[in-house]
Structures are given as C-alpha cells and as structure tokens.
Amino acid sequence: MKNLRRLFLSFLILSFCIFNFLQAQDQQGFINLDCGLEANESPYTEPTTKLTFTSDSDFIKTGKSGRIQNVPGLDYIRPYTVLRYFPDGVRNCYTLSVVQDTNYLIVAMFTYGNYDNLDTPPKFDLYLGPNIWTTVDLQRKVNGTREELIHISRSTSLQVCLVKTGTTTPVISALELRPLRNDIYIPQSGSLKNRFRVYLTDSRDIVRLFLSFLILSFCIFNFLQAQDQQGFINLDCGLEANESPYTEPTTKLTFTSDSDFIKTGKSGRIQNVPGLDYIRPYTVLRYFPDGVRNCYTLSVVQDTNYLIVAMFTYGNYDNLDTPPKFDLYLGPNIWTTVDLQRKVNGTREELIHISRSTSLQVCLVKTGTTTPVISALELRPLRNDIYIPQSGSLKNRFRVYLTDSRDIVRYPLDVHDRLWSPFFMSEWKLLRTSLSINTSDDDYDIPEDVLVTAATPANVSLPLTISWNVETPSDLFYAYLHGAEIQSLRDNDTREFNITAGPNVSYGPVSPEELLVNTLYNTSPVKCDGGACHLQLIRTLNSTLPPLLNAIEAFVVVEFPQSETNTDDVVAIKSIETSYGLSRISWQGDPCVPQQFLWDGLTCEYTNITTPPRILSLDLSSSEITGIIVPEIQNLTQLKKLDLSNNNLTGGVPEFLAKMKSLLVINLSGNNLSGSVPQALLDKVKKGLMLKSSLTLNKLVYNNSIQGNPNLCSSSSCNKKKNRTMLPVIASLASLGIIISVTTLLFVCMKRGTSIGKGFSPSQPSIETKKRRYTYTEVLAMTNNLERVLGKGGFGMVYHGYINGNEEVAVKLLSLSSAQGYKEFKTEVELLLRVYHTNLVSLVGYCDEKDHLALIYQYMANGDLKQHLSGSSTMSWVDRLNIAIDAALEIITNKPVIDQTRQKPHIAEWVKFMLTRGDINNVMDPKLKGVYDSGSAWKALELAMTCVFPSSLERPNMSHVVHELKECLISENKRTRDINATSSLDINLSFGSDVNPKAR
C-alpha cells in the first residue's frame, strides 16, 4: 500500500506529456478494430480522427454483430455505433499480433445502446491474457466506458478476453493498440491503467492523439505481483470446465476448473448451511468414490518456495450426513490427516514447501469407508529467502493479527495471499494507528492492514503471553513475530522486552522501531514441553512501557523423508502412459512410492529412503494397447523385464531394445508385429537375454514371447521367405530331389519293418524341429548310465543327470509299457519347445532314437508346486494368484485331480458340485485359514470352471483368463493395503478454531 501511495503521489505531480503528432498521424503500428463491423464494409477512415478502422472478424472466432439505438443528446463516432456481443461461452478472446517487449497503449471501448431491445446493460470482466484487467460495468456507466492500459508485451501475441460473470451478455465496440516509446510511462512494476488525462483549459475540445475519456490520474495496475497473480494456481475443485475461469469478487482471484489437473473424481455441490457464507470456490467440490489414491499434478518451478493451500468442505453434498476422514499426501509423503468429522464446517491446510522437481503432486488417500473430498487447491510462489526451516517443510499452525476487528485479511491486501485471522483477548489493550507503516525493509511483505493494530498487556507489569496446544510431543515449531511501534512515544518513554519460549529459548532485548515493521523468528526449531507452547514477551527493567506485538505466525515442521521416484523414470513412464492412452486408476501420484500404492504392472528397486527408486519391470500385457513399441520405453534405463504380450501392437521390433543394457527378459507374444527381429537383439539372446519367441536359431529357442506374431521372423527365416520365388529349373531340380528322398525313405522303412515288433511306430510323423536333440548315448552319459532315480510316472522312469558339466537336469525315459505312444511324445515335445514360463519347468532337450525316447527338463531342486502346496509352510493367496496369472494350476484347492474318496472323484466335477451348494470355504485350501478376499476367490473359481467346459467355443481365451486373474490379484492387493492402511498412525495437525492461540 505504501508503494501504491508513493506512485500515486508521484503521478499527481507529473507534467503533461508533449505528444508526437507525426507518429500518430501515420498510424505506424496502430491496430484499430471496429468490433462487429461486417467484413465487406472494411476498411474505412473515421472522418473526425482520420483513423483507419477495419473489421474485427479476422481477430476473433466467436460473437455476433449488433447496432446500438440512437440516444438523444449523444453523438457517437462511427466505430462505437456497432458492437460485437457474445451470447455463447464464458470467455471470448481477441488475439492480436504485437512486437515482443514493446510498450503499448491498449484501448477498449464499450457501448450498450440497448442494441437488443432488452434494456439490460451488461456487467462482465475484461482480461489481458490470463490476468484480469478490470470489470466493465455498463449498468453504472450507461452511456459507455473506455478502458485504457499501458502495458509492455511479453510475447508476440496479445489476448484481450471478455469473461461472462453473471447472466448478462458481454459486448465490445472497439479495440485499439498504439505502440509507444519504450522509455516513457515505465512503472517500477506492473502496468498502468489510465485514471484520467486532461489539459487545463476552458475549451470544450477533446485533443485526441491517445484520446482521453472521463477519468482521473494514473493508478498502478500491478501485473507482476498482486493483480496479475503471477505464478498463482487457483483451482476450483469440481467446477465444470465450461464455467471456467471466473473472478471471485471478494479476493479478485481468478479461479479455473481443476479438470485439467486430475483424471478421476466427480463433481458435487454443498448444501446451504445457515450462518455460514462460503465464497464461491468452496461451494462445489470434487469427491473420489473410486480408487485408494487420487492425485492432482501441478507444474511448478523446481527449487522454488511455495505456499500450498488445500481447502476442504463437506456440506452434506451427498445427503448422507457422513463427513469423511482421509489422508493428504504431498508426493510420496504424508502431509496431514483431514478430519471433517471433527471440523464439520471445513478446514484449510497450508504448507510452505520447496519444490524438488518441476511437478508437484497432491494426493487424497482413502483410509477408511468414507469418501475423500476437496474444494480448492491453491499455490503461491514465495521468495526463496523467507520461511526457511533447517530441514523439512512448514505446516501452518496459525496466522493471526492482534485486533478487535472481525475481518480476515488476505489477497489482494496480502500479495502472497496468506490468510490473517483476527485474534484478541480481553486481558489485552488494543493500540491502533492511522499512520502509514514502513514495510520497505521487511522481506516478508506483511500487509499494512495487519500492522496498524497491536496488543499490549492491560496490566503493564505482566508479560504478553500467547499459548497453543501441541498435537504430538515430538512437534517442532517455528514462530514469526511481526512488530512495529505504532504508539506515539514521549521523550522519556521506552519500550523494551525479551522474548522467551520455554526455559531454554530466549532472545532480546527488543525495541520496536516507530512505524517500521521488523520480523523476528527462531532460526532453530523449538520443542515444547507439557503439551503446549508458551511464547512470552517480557518487559525489561529499563522499559517504561509494556511489550507490544502486531501479528504472529506459528508453523510445525513436517519432514518429507521419502525420495520421489527417479525423475527420468517418471517422465518416461508418463510418456508411455500418454502414448498408449492408458487409463489405470492406480496410475496416479508417484509410480513407486509409497510401496503400498505401487502402480499396477510395475516393480521398482528400493535402495534406501533417501535414494530415488528406479523402475525395474513394466508389465503391460493384456492391456488392449495398439500402435508401435514406443521409443519412450528405452528411457527406462534400469528396466530388466518388459512384458507387452497379448495386445495389438504393430510395426517392427525396434533395435533400441538391444541397446537397453539392463534388460533381461522381453515378452512380445500375442501381438501383430512384423518384419525381422534385429540381429543385435538376437546377438544379445546368445549372451543371456531372454527374448521369448517360438523362433529357433542356433540351438537357442526364443520361446513363446513372440508367438502369435505371424508376420514376425528371425533374419534367417525372413531370408527363406524371400527365396520362395525360384527359377523353374531350380524348382525342377528340387522336385527331383524330393522324389529321390521319398523313395529312399520308403526303402529304409521296409527294411526296418520286420524288426520293430512292439516298439514305437516309425510311421508317425517325426518331430518338426531338430534343435536340442540328443542321442541315446548322450542320455546315458548325462545320467551316468541311469544311476540316480528321481521318481516314476505314467510316462516312465525319471533320472537325475548333468549337461555341460554342471547344469542339473531331469531325464524322463518313455517306458515300452507306458500308455503314452510316439504321437503323445511328439506332441509334448513340440508343445514344450514353444512354451516358456517362469512358473513352468523348461524343456532342455529330447532324444528320439529308434526305441529310445526321452524328455530332458530343468531339474527342480526345490521341488514342484505340489510339494510347496502340501509342505509345512503355507503359500499365500496373493502368491497363488500371481502363479495362476502366469500358469494356472490346481492351486486353489490344493487337492489332487482324481480322488476316489470324494463324492465326485474328478476335481472339476467336485468343485462344480460344491459351488452349486454355495460352499466356497470347503473348496479353498484350508491351509489359507480364510486369509483371502472372498470376491477374488469366487472369481478365480468361476473362471477355472469356465476353462474346463467340454466345448472350446464356451471356453475363454487366454487373454481373458489373464485379465480376469489380474482383477482377482488387484482385489486381493487392495484387501491387504486396506488392512495396512487402517493400522497407520492417525494424526491431524490442521488449522481450525481449536488451534487459535490462547492468552493467559
């Protein structure tokens, strides 16, 4: 206010400027728009001013043309006789091309003239870009009004917007721009709105170069601080996008809808509460019936000090009379608990926090059965050298100014929009001044309205004491005391006092300076004993006057120890999310932390709480994604596993996958990829990369992860396809070779026919692949002549063995007495050669030599699934679901497939019988002891039953099975998260009526 007064006074004593007519008359750089003028009537020269006006049709896309009625006694020049009105939309904008960093005089002319025969003059707001310029009130200025602004352009375009604020329709008659010299009309900050421009004469002529109209002296229109709300973010949560933006009339703050800052939630409106009059942003809200964590993402400037404000009202918007209680997080760390069951009229949460990155996430986390809500979310940048704790961030405990007034002081009086509540005690004496307070030397920009009153003890011999309760014994506090001497002191008067906060904290002596504000604060946090803090201002022996205080703020330290996920990983995963159009409710907030909110499909590496987590695996299988394998994946530089299976991806396999040094497993099966696998990727397979594919090359099997991509091939198989078109002579030679081969084969078969006996029929077609084939001699060598027997099954005996010297294997030899024949053996080999899965034993090789048939598997040193299910330890339902997603087995019941002692011997028939009786408890493995989500269990059982339908048409495909099992897993994970959440520490440090400081 002091600066405004000084600038106002300085403008009153300015001499009037000498105008350069030559520059004006050539209209160099002038823009003169006759708003509403038809294009075919443009341009024209206005005869009085000689200015050339053009239609505005090329500068705005909306609005309609109108013409004012004749007004007796008023003779408007031509540009003001037509107008453009805007019956549609809330904000309608002109876009003008300008020269960046140029000083401009911007003129907007408004007349109503009852153009619509409704006798309803409008009132609306005028914006310059995103900032409010002024309010146009044609209800008060019935003959029209002219708005002038001198402003330096920030870019090469300028937008002038008319914003509807009520039921009337905005109008505009003319819009004009004139470039000025860059060394004139330059304020210390902001822009200049014309108050009046006159020349002292008894003439009645208007001298128009920059055209004066009505008004009184220049006033400051501060675009860089208060009025333009530079850097402010004001979100009206739940506001419909078509009602945005608007200017809140009390604070003059411009609020916008939150719809662009969050993907979830629904809009609600509070009911009227007798005795309470909420400002507009707090009358609507956004509530979150779905998901556990719902997050706002705000763009900020890294390493900047911000005041973050979140406002919560319930107002029985849902007619349930059930106020919610939930947690509020800043990024991955808890900020506070919002308890609207205790603070029924609403609560305001404030935090001063230095941003760690270019984005800030504010998350509402459901902790019980009630639904989180939020009314408004606001950010204000602060100076980086104020409100700085030794560590952590500052949560507002209270902010008061000592007065008997009932007015709350905030923006625009406080340029940072801090909310100052009035506070006064009966044992105090009130001081007040009408003089101006000097705030120029104070870095905290304390509003002068806060400083013109102060309190002293009514009993001059007593200290001035302010007390407040402590929420938890470990709370650490900072207090900021703002004081200025506002009493006229006599020559022999002295005001001097010490400040104490407990037995170990003291400062002084302090003597406030006359009409000059000074801010005092503790540089180290203070811990209060006995459940309360007591701040005392104690008069010294040399003082003739009692202590004095104007205003005080108190903050509690909030530590945010958990590091956010690595910034590069966050940018990469969000780019992947955008590229594929993913819409997963869990994909909000930080991807990796806190761990109970880990995004579905991710696993992360956690070193310690201060080291940013890294994303290690990405599973987007069965996610219905389309398009190519996006290059943003390569920016996940620590990725070890990538699963894109069972989608509809097209294009080729990108070579960048081979350049990802940490990548160990890639699954691309079940897509529509085409072309050849890059040779660099095939080379990495030879070095240990697991590229799951059905392609066979150099005895390496890229099993099932590229299966289902019919147009995808390895480099060698692609070459074979290219060579299919051959010259006729080559085809003839090939045909001849085939005839000779077939004849030879028949001859050999006839020779062997008499010696086959009971052995396996050689007439069966041979196994397609010749890869990983061992001779019977090699089988005997690897098993040390069948020395160690592991077991026996329907196939035959199983032996222990070694290959490559140290790799353990299990060798199954087909017995001549086995019920299985060569056909079954061939089918099993070809199936296992194609299948790879982490939860299925892999086929190492086979033997197909006359009467000797063998299958060679990985050796399971830790036993198979059956042994784990029936062992002493219990496999949890989550673990079983994870295995089922990967390779569904009899893991639900832990019962054998055939049991003759059951009423229904076959497990499928028995489960069906039990389910028809509604008996799920006896179906589930009793070792689980009921520790599972019943909905998840029912879904898994019903899914299992559909998989054993006799008809293949009734059975689900594997993509559907995997999807349903993932849904089961999500339900079970949610159950465990809810259990963990309900046991979390319940704290509330919010600002309400009960935390006002007390005097004693």
JSON list of N, CA and C in Angstrom, two decimals, residues 229-269:
[
{"chain": "A", "resi": 229, "resn": "GLN", "atom": "N", "xyz": [-1.44, -11.90, -10.37]},
{"chain": "A", "resi": 229, "resn": "GLN", "atom": "CA", "xyz": [-1.35, -13.21, -9.74]},
{"chain": "A", "resi": 229, "resn": "GLN", "atom": "C", "xyz": [-0.26, -14.06, -10.38]},
{"chain": "A", "resi": 230, "resn": "GLN", "atom": "N", "xyz": [0.90, -13.43, -10.61]},
{"chain": "A", "resi": 230, "resn": "GLN", "atom": "CA", "xyz": [2.00, -14.09, -11.30]},
{"chain": "A", "resi": 230, "resn": "GLN", "atom": "C", "xyz": [2.38, -15.38, -10.57]},
{"chain": "A", "resi": 231, "resn": "GLY", "atom": "N", "xyz": [2.28, -16.50, -11.28]},
{"chain": "A", "resi": 231, "resn": "GLY", "atom": "CA", "xyz": [2.66, -17.79, -10.71]},
{"chain": "A", "resi": 231, "resn": "GLY", "atom": "C", "xyz": [1.60, -18.43, -9.85]},
{"chain": "A", "resi": 232, "resn": "PHE", "atom": "N", "xyz": [0.47, -17.72, -9.60]},
{"chain": "A", "resi": 232, "resn": "PHE", "atom": "CA", "xyz": [-0.60, -18.30, -8.79]},
{"chain": "A", "resi": 232, "resn": "PHE", "atom": "C", "xyz": [-1.29, -19.44, -9.54]},
{"chain": "A", "resi": 233, "resn": "ILE", "atom": "N", "xyz": [-1.68, -20.47, -8.79]},
{"chain": "A", "resi": 233, "resn": "ILE", "atom": "CA", "xyz": [-2.56, -21.51, -9.31]},
{"chain": "A", "resi": 233, "resn": "ILE", "atom": "C", "xyz": [-3.77, -21.54, -8.39]},
{"chain": "A", "resi": 234, "resn": "ASN", "atom": "N", "xyz": [-4.96, -21.32, -8.95]},
{"chain": "A", "resi": 234, "resn": "ASN", "atom": "CA", "xyz": [-6.20, -21.28, -8.18]},
{"chain": "A", "resi": 234, "resn": "ASN", "atom": "C", "xyz": [-7.18, -22.26, -8.80]},
{"chain": "A", "resi": 235, "resn": "LEU", "atom": "N", "xyz": [-7.33, -23.42, -8.21]},
{"chain": "A", "resi": 235, "resn": "LEU", "atom": "CA", "xyz": [-8.21, -24.45, -8.76]},
{"chain": "A", "resi": 235, "resn": "LEU", "atom": "C", "xyz": [-9.48, -24.55, -7.94]},
{"chain": "A", "resi": 236, "resn": "ASP", "atom": "N", "xyz": [-10.61, -24.35, -8.60]},
{"chain": "A", "resi": 236, "resn": "ASP", "atom": "CA", "xyz": [-11.92, -24.59, -8.00]},
{"chain": "A", "resi": 236, "resn": "ASP", "atom": "C", "xyz": [-12.26, -26.05, -8.28]},
{"chain": "A", "resi": 237, "resn": "CYS", "atom": "N", "xyz": [-12.09, -26.89, -7.28]},
{"chain": "A", "resi": 237, "resn": "CYS", "atom": "CA", "xyz": [-12.20, -28.34, -7.48]},
{"chain": "A", "resi": 237, "resn": "CYS", "atom": "C", "xyz": [-13.66, -28.74, -7.67]},
{"chain": "A", "resi": 238, "resn": "GLY", "atom": "N", "xyz": [-13.91, -29.42, -8.77]},
{"chain": "A", "resi": 238, "resn": "GLY", "atom": "CA", "xyz": [-15.27, -29.84, -9.11]},
{"chain": "A", "resi": 238, "resn": "GLY", "atom": "C", "xyz": [-15.98, -28.88, -10.03]},
{"chain": "A", "resi": 239, "resn": "LEU", "atom": "N", "xyz": [-15.39, -27.72, -10.29]},
{"chain": "A", "resi": 239, "resn": "LEU", "atom": "CA", "xyz": [-16.00, -26.74, -11.20]},
{"chain": "A", "resi": 239, "resn": "LEU", "atom": "C", "xyz": [-16.04, -27.31, -12.61]},
{"chain": "A", "resi": 240, "resn": "GLU", "atom": "N", "xyz": [-17.19, -27.19, -13.27]},
{"chain": "A", "resi": 240, "resn": "GLU", "atom": "CA", "xyz": [-17.29, -27.65, -14.64]},
{"chain": "A", "resi": 240, "resn": "GLU", "atom": "C", "xyz": [-16.42, -26.78, -15.54]},
{"chain": "A", "resi": 241, "resn": "ALA", "atom": "N", "xyz": [-15.81, -27.40, -16.55]},
{"chain": "A", "resi": 241, "resn": "ALA", "atom": "CA", "xyz": [-14.87, -26.69, -17.42]},
{"chain": "A", "resi": 241, "resn": "ALA", "atom": "C", "xyz": [-15.52, -25.52, -18.14]},
{"chain": "A", "resi": 242, "resn": "ASN", "atom": "N", "xyz": [-16.81, -25.66, -18.48]},
{"chain": "A", "resi": 242, "resn": "ASN", "atom": "CA", "xyz": [-17.47, -24.57, -19.23]},
{"chain": "A", "resi": 242, "resn": "ASN", "atom": "C", "xyz": [-17.82, -23.38, -18.34]},
{"chain": "A", "resi": 243, "resn": "GLU", "atom": "N", "xyz": [-17.60, -23.48, -17.04]},
{"chain": "A", "resi": 243, "resn": "GLU", "atom": "CA", "xyz": [-17.82, -22.35, -16.13]},
{"chain": "A", "resi": 243, "resn": "GLU", "atom": "C", "xyz": [-16.51, -21.67, -15.76]},
{"chain": "A", "resi": 244, "resn": "SER", "atom": "N", "xyz": [-15.44, -22.08, -16.40]},
{"chain": "A", "resi": 244, "resn": "SER", "atom": "CA", "xyz": [-14.11, -21.61, -16.05]},
{"chain": "A", "resi": 244, "resn": "SER", "atom": "C", "xyz": [-13.53, -20.74, -17.16]},
{"chain": "A", "resi": 245, "resn": "PRO", "atom": "N", "xyz": [-12.74, -19.67, -16.82]},
{"chain": "A", "resi": 245, "resn": "PRO", "atom": "CA", "xyz": [-12.44, -19.18, -15.47]},
{"chain": "A", "resi": 245, "resn": "PRO", "atom": "C", "xyz": [-13.47, -18.17, -15.00]},
{"chain": "A", "resi": 246, "resn": "TYR", "atom": "N", "xyz": [-13.32, -17.78, -13.74]},
{"chain": "A", "resi": 246, "resn": "TYR", "atom": "CA", "xyz": [-14.14, -16.69, -13.20]},
{"chain": "A", "resi": 246, "resn": "TYR", "atom": "C", "xyz": [-13.32, -15.95, -12.14]},
{"chain": "A", "resi": 247, "resn": "THR", "atom": "N", "xyz": [-13.72, -14.72, -11.83]},
{"chain": "A", "resi": 247, "resn": "THR", "atom": "CA", "xyz": [-13.04, -13.94, -10.80]},
{"chain": "A", "resi": 247, "resn": "THR", "atom": "C", "xyz": [-13.89, -13.93, -9.55]},
{"chain": "A", "resi": 248, "resn": "GLU", "atom": "N", "xyz": [-13.31, -14.41, -8.45]},
{"chain": "A", "resi": 248, "resn": "GLU", "atom": "CA", "xyz": [-14.01, -14.41, -7.18]},
{"chain": "A", "resi": 248, "resn": "GLU", "atom": "C", "xyz": [-14.10, -12.95, -6.70]},
{"chain": "A", "resi": 249, "resn": "PRO", "atom": "N", "xyz": [-15.30, -12.41, -6.48]},
{"chain": "A", "resi": 249, "resn": "PRO", "atom": "CA", "xyz": [-15.45, -10.96, -6.27]},
{"chain": "A", "resi": 249, "resn": "PRO", "atom": "C", "xyz": [-14.80, -10.43, -5.00]},
{"chain": "A", "resi": 250, "resn": "THR", "atom": "N", "xyz": [-14.69, -11.23, -3.95]},
{"chain": "A", "resi": 250, "resn": "THR", "atom": "CA", "xyz": [-14.12, -10.73, -2.70]},
{"chain": "A", "resi": 250, "resn": "THR", "atom": "C", "xyz": [-12.61, -10.59, -2.79]},
{"chain": "A", "resi": 251, "resn": "THR", "atom": "N", "xyz": [-11.95, -11.63, -3.29]},
{"chain": "A", "resi": 251, "resn": "THR", "atom": "CA", "xyz": [-10.49, -11.63, -3.35]},
{"chain": "A", "resi": 251, "resn": "THR", "atom": "C", "xyz": [-9.93, -11.14, -4.67]},
{"chain": "A", "resi": 252, "resn": "LYS", "atom": "N", "xyz": [-10.79, -11.08, -5.71]},
{"chain": "A", "resi": 252, "resn": "LYS", "atom": "CA", "xyz": [-10.37, -10.75, -7.08]},
{"chain": "A", "resi": 252, "resn": "LYS", "atom": "C", "xyz": [-9.42, -11.81, -7.65]},
{"chain": "A", "resi": 253, "resn": "LEU", "atom": "N", "xyz": [-9.39, -12.98, -7.04]},
{"chain": "A", "resi": 253, "resn": "LEU", "atom": "CA", "xyz": [-8.57, -14.07, -7.56]},
{"chain": "A", "resi": 253, "resn": "LEU", "atom": "C", "xyz": [-9.29, -14.75, -8.72]},
{"chain": "A", "resi": 254, "resn": "THR", "atom": "N", "xyz": [-8.54, -15.13, -9.73]},
{"chain": "A", "resi": 254, "resn": "THR", "atom": "CA", "xyz": [-9.11, -15.82, -10.88]},
{"chain": "A", "resi": 254, "resn": "THR", "atom": "C", "xyz": [-9.01, -17.32, -10.67]},
{"chain": "A", "resi": 255, "resn": "PHE", "atom": "N", "xyz": [-10.14, -17.99, -10.59]},
{"chain": "A", "resi": 255, "resn": "PHE", "atom": "CA", "xyz": [-10.19, -19.43, -10.38]},
{"chain": "A", "resi": 255, "resn": "PHE", "atom": "C", "xyz": [-10.51, -20.15, -11.69]},
{"chain": "A", "resi": 256, "resn": "THR", "atom": "N", "xyz": [-9.92, -21.32, -11.84]},
{"chain": "A", "resi": 256, "resn": "THR", "atom": "CA", "xyz": [-10.19, -22.17, -13.00]},
{"chain": "A", "resi": 256, "resn": "THR", "atom": "C", "xyz": [-10.63, -23.55, -12.53]},
{"chain": "A", "resi": 257, "resn": "SER", "atom": "N", "xyz": [-11.22, -24.28, -13.46]},
{"chain": "A", "resi": 257, "resn": "SER", "atom": "CA", "xyz": [-11.63, -25.65, -13.16]},
{"chain": "A", "resi": 257, "resn": "SER", "atom": "C", "xyz": [-10.40, -26.52, -12.94]},
{"chain": "A", "resi": 258, "resn": "ASP", "atom": "N", "xyz": [-10.54, -27.55, -12.11]},
{"chain": "A", "resi": 258, "resn": "ASP", "atom": "CA", "xyz": [-9.44, -28.48, -11.85]},
{"chain": "A", "resi": 258, "resn": "ASP", "atom": "C", "xyz": [-9.42, -29.64, -12.84]},
{"chain": "A", "resi": 259, "resn": "SER", "atom": "N", "xyz": [-10.30, -29.62, -13.84]},
{"chain": "A", "resi": 259, "resn": "SER", "atom": "CA", "xyz": [-10.48, -30.79, -14.71]},
{"chain": "A", "resi": 259, "resn": "SER", "atom": "C", "xyz": [-9.23, -31.14, -15.51]},
{"chain": "A", "resi": 260, "resn": "ASP", "atom": "N", "xyz": [-8.34, -30.16, -15.75]},
{"chain": "A", "resi": 260, "resn": "ASP", "atom": "CA", "xyz": [-7.12, -30.44, -16.49]},
{"chain": "A", "resi": 260, "resn": "ASP", "atom": "C", "xyz": [-5.97, -30.92, -15.60]},
{"chain": "A", "resi": 261, "resn": "PHE", "atom": "N", "xyz": [-6.22, -31.01, -14.30]},
{"chain": "A", "resi": 261, "resn": "PHE", "atom": "CA", "xyz": [-5.14, -31.33, -13.38]},
{"chain": "A", "resi": 261, "resn": "PHE", "atom": "C", "xyz": [-5.32, -32.68, -12.69]},
{"chain": "A", "resi": 262, "resn": "ILE", "atom": "N", "xyz": [-6.43, -33.34, -12.94]},
{"chain": "A", "resi": 262, "resn": "ILE", "atom": "CA", "xyz": [-6.70, -34.64, -12.32]},
{"chain": "A", "resi": 262, "resn": "ILE", "atom": "C", "xyz": [-7.58, -35.45, -13.26]},
{"chain": "A", "resi": 263, "resn": "LYS", "atom": "N", "xyz": [-7.40, -36.78, -13.25]},
{"chain": "A", "resi": 263, "resn": "LYS", "atom": "CA", "xyz": [-8.12, -37.64, -14.19]},
{"chain": "A", "resi": 263, "resn": "LYS", "atom": "C", "xyz": [-9.34, -38.31, -13.57]},
{"chain": "A", "resi": 264, "resn": "THR", "atom": "N", "xyz": [-9.49, -38.25, -12.26]},
{"chain": "A", "resi": 264, "resn": "THR", "atom": "CA", "xyz": [-10.53, -39.02, -11.59]},
{"chain": "A", "resi": 264, "resn": "THR", "atom": "C", "xyz": [-11.42, -38.10, -10.77]},
{"chain": "A", "resi": 265, "resn": "GLY", "atom": "N", "xyz": [-12.43, -38.71, -10.13]},
{"chain": "A", "resi": 265, "resn": "GLY", "atom": "CA", "xyz": [-13.32, -37.95, -9.26]},
{"chain": "A", "resi": 265, "resn": "GLY", "atom": "C", "xyz": [-14.56, -37.44, -9.97]},
{"chain": "A", "resi": 266, "resn": "LYS", "atom": "N", "xyz": [-15.53, -36.99, -9.16]},
{"chain": "A", "resi": 266, "resn": "LYS", "atom": "CA", "xyz": [-16.79, -36.47, -9.67]},
{"chain": "A", "resi": 266, "resn": "LYS", "atom": "C", "xyz": [-17.11, -35.15, -8.97]},
{"chain": "A", "resi": 267, "resn": "SER", "atom": "N", "xyz": [-18.00, -34.37, -9.59]},
{"chain": "A", "resi": 267, "resn": "SER", "atom": "CA", "xyz": [-18.36, -33.06, -9.06]},
{"chain": "A", "resi": 267, "resn": "SER", "atom": "C", "xyz": [-19.55, -33.14, -8.12]},
{"chain": "A", "resi": 268, "resn": "GLY", "atom": "N", "xyz": [-19.51, -32.34, -7.07]},
{"chain": "A", "resi": 268, "resn": "GLY", "atom": "CA", "xyz": [-20.63, -32.24, -6.14]},
{"chain": "A", "resi": 268, "resn": "GLY", "atom": "C", "xyz": [-20.80, -30.80, -5.69]},
{"chain": "A", "resi": 269, "resn": "ARG", "atom": "N", "xyz": [-21.93, -30.49, -5.07]},
{"chain": "A", "resi": 269, "resn": "ARG", "atom": "CA", "xyz": [-22.20, -29.13, -4.59]},
{"chain": "A", "resi": 269, "resn": "ARG", "atom": "C", "xyz": [-22.73, -29.22, -3.16]}
]
